[in-house]
Amino acid sequence: MARFRDLARQAQASWSETDHEIYERASASFKEEAEAQITFGKNLCALRNEQHWSQSYLADLTGIQQSEISRIERGAANPTLATVAKLARAFGKELKIV
């Protein structure tokens, strides 16, 4: 791992200012998306637990595989809009983009 970091630092040393700006923007965007994914998963898990539902029960309600629900709750999956809509309907929630 240390060798990879050294190689990455060497490569970055040759970048132009524009290259560094692009990298910083992309990194910030990636971090923001990852945090949103993790937050969504935690909120889904909390909502499911408030209802005293198991992941299997939610899977049966939505048609989404239990393993996918687990990945979403852990922030390891990026659900599609269709998947989010199914989850919202299961909880009697309306999906709004604001």
GROMACS .gro file of N, CA, C and O in nm:
model
  392
    1MET      N    1   0.083  -0.119   0.000
    1MET     CA    2   0.000   0.000   0.000
    1MET      C    3   0.088   0.126   0.000
    1MET      O    4   0.057   0.221  -0.068
    2ALA      N    5   0.195   0.122   0.076
    2ALA     CA    6   0.284   0.238   0.081
    2ALA      C    7   0.345   0.265  -0.055
    2ALA      O    8   0.362   0.380  -0.096
    3ARG      N    9   0.377   0.160  -0.127
    3ARG     CA   10   0.434   0.176  -0.261
    3ARG      C   11   0.335   0.245  -0.354
    3ARG      O   12   0.373   0.331  -0.432
    4PHE      N   13   0.209   0.206  -0.346
    4PHE     CA   14   0.107   0.271  -0.428
    4PHE      C   15   0.097   0.419  -0.395
    4PHE      O   16   0.090   0.503  -0.484
    5ARG      N   17   0.098   0.451  -0.267
    5ARG     CA   18   0.091   0.593  -0.226
    5ARG      C   19   0.210   0.671  -0.282
    5ARG      O   20   0.194   0.785  -0.327
    6ASP      N   21   0.327   0.611  -0.276
    6ASP     CA   22   0.447   0.677  -0.331
    6ASP      C   23   0.432   0.702  -0.480
    6ASP      O   24   0.464   0.811  -0.529
    7LEU      N   25   0.382   0.602  -0.552
    7LEU     CA   26   0.362   0.618  -0.696
    7LEU      C   27   0.257   0.725  -0.726
    7LEU      O   28   0.273   0.806  -0.818
    8ALA      N   29   0.151   0.727  -0.646
    8ALA     CA   30   0.046   0.828  -0.666
    8ALA      C   31   0.101   0.968  -0.641
    8ALA      O   32   0.072   1.061  -0.716
    9ARG      N   33   0.180   0.983  -0.536
    9ARG     CA   34   0.240   1.115  -0.506
    9ARG      C   35   0.333   1.160  -0.618
    9ARG      O   36   0.336   1.278  -0.655
   10GLN      N   37   0.409   1.066  -0.671
   10GLN     CA   38   0.499   1.100  -0.782
   10GLN      C   39   0.421   1.145  -0.904
   10GLN      O   40   0.458   1.242  -0.971
   11ALA      N   41   0.313   1.076  -0.932
   11ALA     CA   42   0.229   1.113  -1.047
   11ALA      C   43   0.168   1.250  -1.025
   11ALA      O   44   0.167   1.336  -1.114
   12GLN      N   45   0.117   1.274  -0.905
   12GLN     CA   46   0.054   1.403  -0.874
   12GLN      C   47   0.154   1.518  -0.881
   12GLN      O   48   0.115   1.630  -0.913
   13ALA      N   49   0.278   1.492  -0.854
   13ALA     CA   50   0.379   1.597  -0.858
   13ALA      C   51   0.394   1.654  -0.999
   13ALA      O   52   0.434   1.770  -1.015
   14SER      N   53   0.358   1.576  -1.098
   14SER     CA   54   0.371   1.624  -1.237
   14SER      C   55   0.243   1.690  -1.289
   14SER      O   56   0.241   1.737  -1.402
   15TRP      N   57   0.138   1.694  -1.207
   15TRP     CA   58   0.012   1.751  -1.251
   15TRP      C   59   0.019   1.902  -1.262
   15TRP      O   60   0.088   1.968  -1.183
   16SER      N   61  -0.059   1.954  -1.353
   16SER     CA   62  -0.073   2.099  -1.365
   16SER      C   63  -0.169   2.148  -1.256
   16SER      O   64  -0.236   2.067  -1.189
   17GLU      N   65  -0.178   2.277  -1.241
   17GLU     CA   66  -0.271   2.335  -1.144
   17GLU      C   67  -0.415   2.295  -1.178
   17GLU      O   68  -0.494   2.262  -1.090
   18THR      N   69  -0.446   2.293  -1.307
   18THR     CA   70  -0.579   2.253  -1.351
   18THR      C   71  -0.606   2.107  -1.314
   18THR      O   72  -0.717   2.075  -1.268
   19ASP      N   73  -0.507   2.021  -1.331
   19ASP     CA   74  -0.523   1.880  -1.294
   19ASP      C   75  -0.555   1.867  -1.145
   19ASP      O   76  -0.642   1.790  -1.106
   20HIS      N   77  -0.484   1.944  -1.062
   20HIS     CA   78  -0.509   1.941  -0.917
   20HIS      C   79  -0.649   1.991  -0.885
   20HIS      O   80  -0.716   1.934  -0.798
   21GLU      N   81  -0.694   2.095  -0.952
   21GLU     CA   82  -0.829   2.149  -0.928
   21GLU      C   83  -0.935   2.046  -0.966
   21GLU      O   84  -1.032   2.027  -0.893
   22ILE      N   85  -0.917   1.981  -1.080
   22ILE     CA   86  -1.012   1.878  -1.123
   22ILE      C   87  -1.015   1.763  -1.023
   22ILE      O   88  -1.122   1.714  -0.984
   23TYR      N   89  -0.899   1.721  -0.978
   23TYR     CA   90  -0.890   1.613  -0.880
   23TYR      C   91  -0.962   1.652  -0.750
   23TYR      O   92  -1.038   1.572  -0.694
   24GLU      N   93  -0.939   1.773  -0.703
   24GLU     CA   94  -1.002   1.818  -0.578
   24GLU      C   95  -1.153   1.823  -0.592
   24GLU      O   96  -1.226   1.782  -0.501
   25ARG      N   97  -1.203   1.873  -0.706
   25ARG     CA   98  -1.348   1.880  -0.727
   25ARG      C   99  -1.408   1.739  -0.734
   25ARG      O  100  -1.513   1.712  -0.676
   26ALA      N  101  -1.341   1.651  -0.807
   26ALA     CA  102  -1.391   1.513  -0.819
   26ALA      C  103  -1.390   1.443  -0.684
   26ALA      O  104  -1.483   1.371  -0.650
   27SER      N  105  -1.285   1.464  -0.607
   27SER     CA  106  -1.275   1.403  -0.474
   27SER      C  107  -1.386   1.453  -0.383
   27SER      O  108  -1.448   1.375  -0.310
   28ALA      N  109  -1.412   1.583  -0.386
   28ALA     CA  110  -1.518   1.641  -0.304
   28ALA      C  111  -1.654   1.586  -0.345
   28ALA      O  112  -1.737   1.553  -0.260
   29SER      N  113  -1.675   1.575  -0.475
   29SER     CA  114  -1.802   1.522  -0.526
   29SER      C  115  -1.820   1.376  -0.483
   29SER      O  116  -1.929   1.336  -0.438
   30PHE      N  117  -1.715   1.297  -0.496
   30PHE     CA  118  -1.721   1.156  -0.456
   30PHE      C  119  -1.752   1.145  -0.307
   30PHE      O  120  -1.837   1.065  -0.265
   31LYS      N  121  -1.685   1.225  -0.226
   31LYS     CA  122  -1.706   1.221  -0.080
   31LYS      C  123  -1.850   1.258  -0.047
   31LYS      O  124  -1.914   1.193   0.036
   32GLU      N  125  -1.904   1.360  -0.112
   32GLU     CA  126  -2.042   1.404  -0.088
   32GLU      C  127  -2.140   1.293  -0.124
   32GLU      O  128  -2.235   1.265  -0.050
   33GLU      N  129  -2.119   1.228  -0.239
   33GLU     CA  130  -2.207   1.120  -0.281
   33GLU      C  131  -2.198   1.001  -0.186
   33GLU      O  132  -2.301   0.941  -0.151
   34ALA      N  133  -2.078   0.967  -0.142
   34ALA     CA  134  -2.060   0.856  -0.049
   34ALA      C  135  -2.129   0.885   0.084
   34ALA      O  136  -2.194   0.797   0.142
   35GLU      N  137  -2.115   1.007   0.133
   35GLU     CA  138  -2.180   1.044   0.258
   35GLU      C  139  -2.332   1.039   0.246
   35GLU      O  140  -2.401   0.995   0.339
   36ALA      N  141  -2.386   1.083   0.132
   36ALA     CA  142  -2.530   1.077   0.110
   36ALA      C  143  -2.579   0.933   0.108
   36ALA      O  144  -2.685   0.900   0.164
   37GLN      N  145  -2.503   0.845   0.046
   37GLN     CA  146  -2.537   0.704   0.039
   37GLN      C  147  -2.539   0.642   0.179
   37GLN      O  148  -2.631   0.568   0.214
   38ILE      N  149  -2.440   0.674   0.259
   38ILE     CA  150  -2.432   0.623   0.396
   38ILE      C  151  -2.547   0.677   0.480
   38ILE      O  152  -2.611   0.602   0.555
   39THR      N  153  -2.575   0.805   0.468
   39THR     CA  154  -2.685   0.866   0.544
   39THR      C  155  -2.818   0.805   0.505
   39THR      O  156  -2.901   0.774   0.592
   40PHE      N  157  -2.841   0.785   0.374
   40PHE     CA  158  -2.965   0.723   0.329
   40PHE      C  159  -2.979   0.584   0.392
   40PHE      O  160  -3.086   0.549   0.443
   41GLY      N  161  -2.872   0.507   0.390
   41GLY     CA  162  -2.876   0.373   0.447
   41GLY      C  163  -2.907   0.373   0.596
   41GLY      O  164  -2.988   0.292   0.643
   42LYS      N  165  -2.845   0.463   0.669
   42LYS     CA  166  -2.871   0.472   0.813
   42LYS      C  167  -3.016   0.512   0.840
   42LYS      O  168  -3.081   0.459   0.930
   43ASN      N  169  -3.067   0.606   0.759
   43ASN     CA  170  -3.206   0.649   0.776
   43ASN      C  171  -3.303   0.536   0.743
   43ASN      O  172  -3.405   0.519   0.811
   44LEU      N  173  -3.273   0.460   0.638
   44LEU     CA  174  -3.357   0.346   0.602
   44LEU      C  175  -3.358   0.244   0.716
   44LEU      O  176  -3.464   0.195   0.755
   45CYS      N  177  -3.243   0.214   0.769
   45CYS     CA  178  -3.232   0.118   0.879
   45CYS      C  179  -3.312   0.166   1.001
   45CYS      O  180  -3.386   0.088   1.062
   46ALA      N  181  -3.299   0.293   1.034
   46ALA     CA  182  -3.373   0.348   1.149
   46ALA      C  183  -3.524   0.340   1.126
   46ALA      O  184  -3.599   0.301   1.217
   47LEU      N  185  -3.569   0.375   1.007
   47LEU     CA  186  -3.711   0.370   0.975
   47LEU      C  187  -3.763   0.226   0.982
   47LEU      O  188  -3.871   0.199   1.038
   48ARG      N  189  -3.686   0.134   0.928
   48ARG     CA  190  -3.724  -0.008   0.933
   48ARG      C  191  -3.732  -0.057   1.077
   48ARG      O  192  -3.828  -0.124   1.116
   49ASN      N  193  -3.636  -0.020   1.158
   49ASN     CA  194  -3.635  -0.062   1.298
   49ASN      C  195  -3.749   0.001   1.377
   49ASN      O  196  -3.806  -0.063   1.467
   50GLU      N  197  -3.785   0.124   1.345
   50GLU     CA  198  -3.900   0.188   1.411
   50GLU      C  199  -4.029   0.109   1.387
   50GLU      O  200  -4.117   0.106   1.473
   51GLN      N  201  -4.037   0.048   1.270
   51GLN     CA  202  -4.155  -0.032   1.235
   51GLN      C  203  -4.144  -0.176   1.289
   51GLN      O  204  -4.239  -0.253   1.275
   52HIS      N  205  -4.029  -0.208   1.347
   52HIS     CA  206  -4.000  -0.344   1.397
   52HIS      C  207  -4.008  -0.445   1.284
   52HIS      O  208  -4.057  -0.556   1.301
   53TRP      N  209  -3.956  -0.404   1.167
   53TRP     CA  210  -3.953  -0.491   1.050
   53TRP      C  211  -3.813  -0.549   1.034
   53TRP      O  212  -3.713  -0.479   1.052
   54SER      N  213  -3.806  -0.672   0.993
   54SER     CA  214  -3.678  -0.732   0.957
   54SER      C  215  -3.647  -0.693   0.813
   54SER      O  216  -3.734  -0.649   0.738
   55GLN      N  217  -3.522  -0.711   0.776
   55GLN     CA  218  -3.486  -0.688   0.637
   55GLN      C  219  -3.562  -0.784   0.546
   55GLN      O  220  -3.604  -0.746   0.436
   56SER      N  221  -3.582  -0.905   0.590
   56SER     CA  222  -3.656  -1.004   0.511
   56SER      C  223  -3.800  -0.960   0.489
   56SER      O  224  -3.855  -0.976   0.379
   57TYR      N  225  -3.861  -0.907   0.593
   57TYR     CA  226  -3.999  -0.859   0.579
   57TYR      C  227  -4.006  -0.743   0.480
   57TYR      O  228  -4.093  -0.740   0.392
   58LEU      N  229  -3.913  -0.649   0.489
   58LEU     CA  230  -3.909  -0.537   0.396
   58LEU      C  231  -3.884  -0.588   0.253
   58LEU      O  232  -3.943  -0.537   0.158
   59ALA      N  233  -3.802  -0.689   0.240
   59ALA     CA  234  -3.777  -0.749   0.109
   59ALA      C  235  -3.906  -0.806   0.051
   59ALA      O  236  -3.937  -0.787  -0.067
   60ASP      N  237  -3.982  -0.874   0.135
   60ASP     CA  238  -4.109  -0.930   0.089
   60ASP      C  239  -4.207  -0.820   0.048
   60ASP      O  240  -4.279  -0.835  -0.051
   61LEU      N  241  -4.209  -0.710   0.121
   61LEU     CA  242  -4.299  -0.598   0.089
   61LEU      C  243  -4.263  -0.530  -0.042
   61LEU      O  244  -4.351  -0.482  -0.113
   62THR      N  245  -4.135  -0.522  -0.071
   62THR     CA  246  -4.088  -0.441  -0.183
   62THR      C  247  -4.047  -0.520  -0.306
   62THR      O  248  -4.039  -0.463  -0.416
   63GLY      N  249  -4.015  -0.647  -0.289
   63GLY     CA  250  -3.961  -0.724  -0.400
   63GLY      C  251  -3.812  -0.700  -0.420
   63GLY      O  252  -3.753  -0.746  -0.518
   64ILE      N  253  -3.751  -0.626  -0.328
   64ILE     CA  254  -3.607  -0.601  -0.332
   64ILE      C  255  -3.539  -0.712  -0.251
   64ILE      O  256  -3.585  -0.746  -0.142
   65GLN      N  257  -3.434  -0.769  -0.303
   65GLN     CA  258  -3.366  -0.877  -0.231
   65GLN      C  259  -3.317  -0.828  -0.095
   65GLN      O  260  -3.270  -0.716  -0.081
   66GLN      N  261  -3.326  -0.917   0.003
   66GLN     CA  262  -3.280  -0.884   0.139
   66GLN      C  263  -3.134  -0.844   0.138
   66GLN      O  264  -3.094  -0.751   0.208
   67SER      N  265  -3.054  -0.911   0.058
   67SER     CA  266  -2.911  -0.879   0.053
   67SER      C  267  -2.889  -0.737  -0.001
   67SER      O  268  -2.797  -0.667   0.044
   68GLU      N  269  -2.973  -0.693  -0.093
   68GLU     CA  270  -2.962  -0.556  -0.145
   68GLU      C  271  -3.003  -0.454  -0.039
   68GLU      O  272  -2.940  -0.350  -0.024
   69ILE      N  273  -3.106  -0.486   0.038
   69ILE     CA  274  -3.146  -0.398   0.148
   69ILE      C  275  -3.032  -0.386   0.248
   69ILE      O  276  -3.001  -0.276   0.295
   70SER      N  277  -2.967  -0.496   0.277
   70SER     CA  278  -2.852  -0.494   0.368
   70SER      C  279  -2.742  -0.404   0.314
   70SER      O  280  -2.685  -0.323   0.387
   71ARG      N  281  -2.711  -0.417   0.185
   71ARG     CA  282  -2.606  -0.334   0.125
   71ARG      C  283  -2.644  -0.186   0.128
   71ARG      O  284  -2.559  -0.100   0.155
   72ILE      N  285  -2.771  -0.156   0.103
   72ILE     CA  286  -2.816  -0.017   0.106
   72ILE      C  287  -2.801   0.038   0.247
   72ILE      O  288  -2.750   0.149   0.267
   73GLU      N  289  -2.845  -0.038   0.347
   73GLU     CA  290  -2.838   0.009   0.486
   73GLU      C  291  -2.694   0.030   0.532
   73GLU      O  292  -2.669   0.117   0.615
   74ARG      N  293  -2.602  -0.046   0.478
   74ARG     CA  294  -2.460  -0.030   0.515
   74ARG      C  295  -2.390   0.078   0.433
   74ARG      O  296  -2.274   0.108   0.457
   75GLY      N  297  -2.463   0.135   0.337
   75GLY     CA  298  -2.402   0.237   0.252
   75GLY      C  299  -2.313   0.178   0.145
   75GLY      O  300  -2.234   0.249   0.084
   76ALA      N  301  -2.327   0.048   0.121
   76ALA     CA  302  -2.242  -0.020   0.024
   76ALA      C  303  -2.308  -0.032  -0.113
   76ALA      O  304  -2.247  -0.084  -0.205
   77ALA      N  305  -2.431   0.014  -0.125
   77ALA     CA  306  -2.502   0.008  -0.253
   77ALA      C  307  -2.560   0.145  -0.283
   77ALA      O  308  -2.594   0.221  -0.192
   78ASN      N  309  -2.570   0.174  -0.410
   78ASN     CA  310  -2.628   0.300  -0.455
   78ASN      C  311  -2.761   0.266  -0.523
   78ASN      O  312  -2.762   0.231  -0.641
   79PRO      N  313  -2.872   0.273  -0.448
   79PRO     CA  314  -2.999   0.227  -0.503
   79PRO      C  315  -3.047   0.316  -0.618
   79PRO      O  316  -3.023   0.436  -0.620
   80THR      N  317  -3.116   0.252  -0.711
   80THR     CA  318  -3.176   0.327  -0.821
   80THR      C  319  -3.297   0.404  -0.770
   80THR      O  320  -3.349   0.377  -0.661
   81LEU      N  321  -3.343   0.496  -0.851
   81LEU     CA  322  -3.463   0.572  -0.815
   81LEU      C  323  -3.582   0.478  -0.801
   81LEU      O  324  -3.665   0.495  -0.710
   82ALA      N  325  -3.591   0.376  -0.885
   82ALA     CA  326  -3.701   0.279  -0.876
   82ALA      C  327  -3.696   0.205  -0.742
   82ALA      O  328  -3.800   0.183  -0.679
   83THR      N  329  -3.578   0.170  -0.697
   83THR     CA  330  -3.562   0.102  -0.568
   83THR      C  331  -3.602   0.194  -0.454
   83THR      O  332  -3.674   0.153  -0.362
   84VAL      N  333  -3.559   0.317  -0.459
   84VAL     CA  334  -3.595   0.414  -0.355
   84VAL      C  335  -3.747   0.435  -0.353
   84VAL      O  336  -3.808   0.442  -0.245
   85ALA      N  337  -3.809   0.440  -0.470
   85ALA     CA  338  -3.955   0.457  -0.477
   85ALA      C  339  -4.025   0.338  -0.413
   85ALA      O  340  -4.125   0.355  -0.341
   86LYS      N  341  -3.977   0.216  -0.438
   86LYS     CA  342  -4.037   0.097  -0.377
   86LYS      C  343  -4.025   0.103  -0.225
   86LYS      O  344  -4.119   0.068  -0.153
   87LEU      N  345  -3.909   0.145  -0.177
   87LEU     CA  346  -3.889   0.156  -0.033
   87LEU      C  347  -3.983   0.261   0.027
   87LEU      O  348  -4.044   0.238   0.131
   88ALA      N  349  -3.995   0.374  -0.039
   88ALA     CA  350  -4.083   0.480   0.010
   88ALA      C  351  -4.228   0.430   0.019
   88ALA      O  352  -4.296   0.452   0.121
   89ARG      N  353  -4.273   0.362  -0.087
   89ARG     CA  354  -4.412   0.309  -0.086
   89ARG      C  355  -4.433   0.210   0.029
   89ARG      O  356  -4.539   0.210   0.091
   90ALA      N  357  -4.336   0.128   0.056
   90ALA     CA  358  -4.348   0.028   0.163
   90ALA      C  359  -4.373   0.096   0.297
   90ALA      O  360  -4.446   0.043   0.381
   91PHE      N  361  -4.315   0.212   0.316
   91PHE     CA  362  -4.330   0.285   0.442
   91PHE      C  363  -4.444   0.385   0.438
   91PHE      O  364  -4.463   0.462   0.531
   92GLY      N  365  -4.518   0.387   0.326
   92GLY     CA  366  -4.629   0.482   0.312
   92GLY      C  367  -4.582   0.624   0.296
   92GLY      O  368  -4.652   0.718   0.333
   93LYS      N  369  -4.464   0.641   0.240
   93LYS     CA  370  -4.406   0.773   0.221
   93LYS      C  371  -4.415   0.813   0.075
   93LYS      O  372  -4.414   0.729  -0.014
   94GLU      N  373  -4.422   0.942   0.052
   94GLU     CA  374  -4.422   0.995  -0.083
   94GLU      C  375  -4.281   1.038  -0.115
   94GLU      O  376  -4.215   1.106  -0.035
   95LEU      N  377  -4.234   0.999  -0.231
   95LEU     CA  378  -4.101   1.036  -0.276
   95LEU      C  379  -4.108   1.169  -0.348
   95LEU      O  380  -4.180   1.183  -0.446
   96LYS      N  381  -4.037   1.269  -0.296
   96LYS     CA  382  -4.034   1.401  -0.358
   96LYS      C  383  -3.891   1.443  -0.383
   96LYS      O  384  -3.803   1.419  -0.300
   97ILE      N  385  -3.869   1.505  -0.495
   97ILE     CA  386  -3.740   1.562  -0.525
   97ILE      C  387  -3.757   1.713  -0.510
   97ILE      O  388  -3.835   1.775  -0.581
   98VAL      N  389  -3.688   1.770  -0.414
   98VAL     CA  390  -3.702   1.915  -0.388
   98VAL      C  391  -3.572   1.986  -0.406
   98VAL      O  392  -3.466   1.933  -0.405
   0.00000   0.00000   0.00000
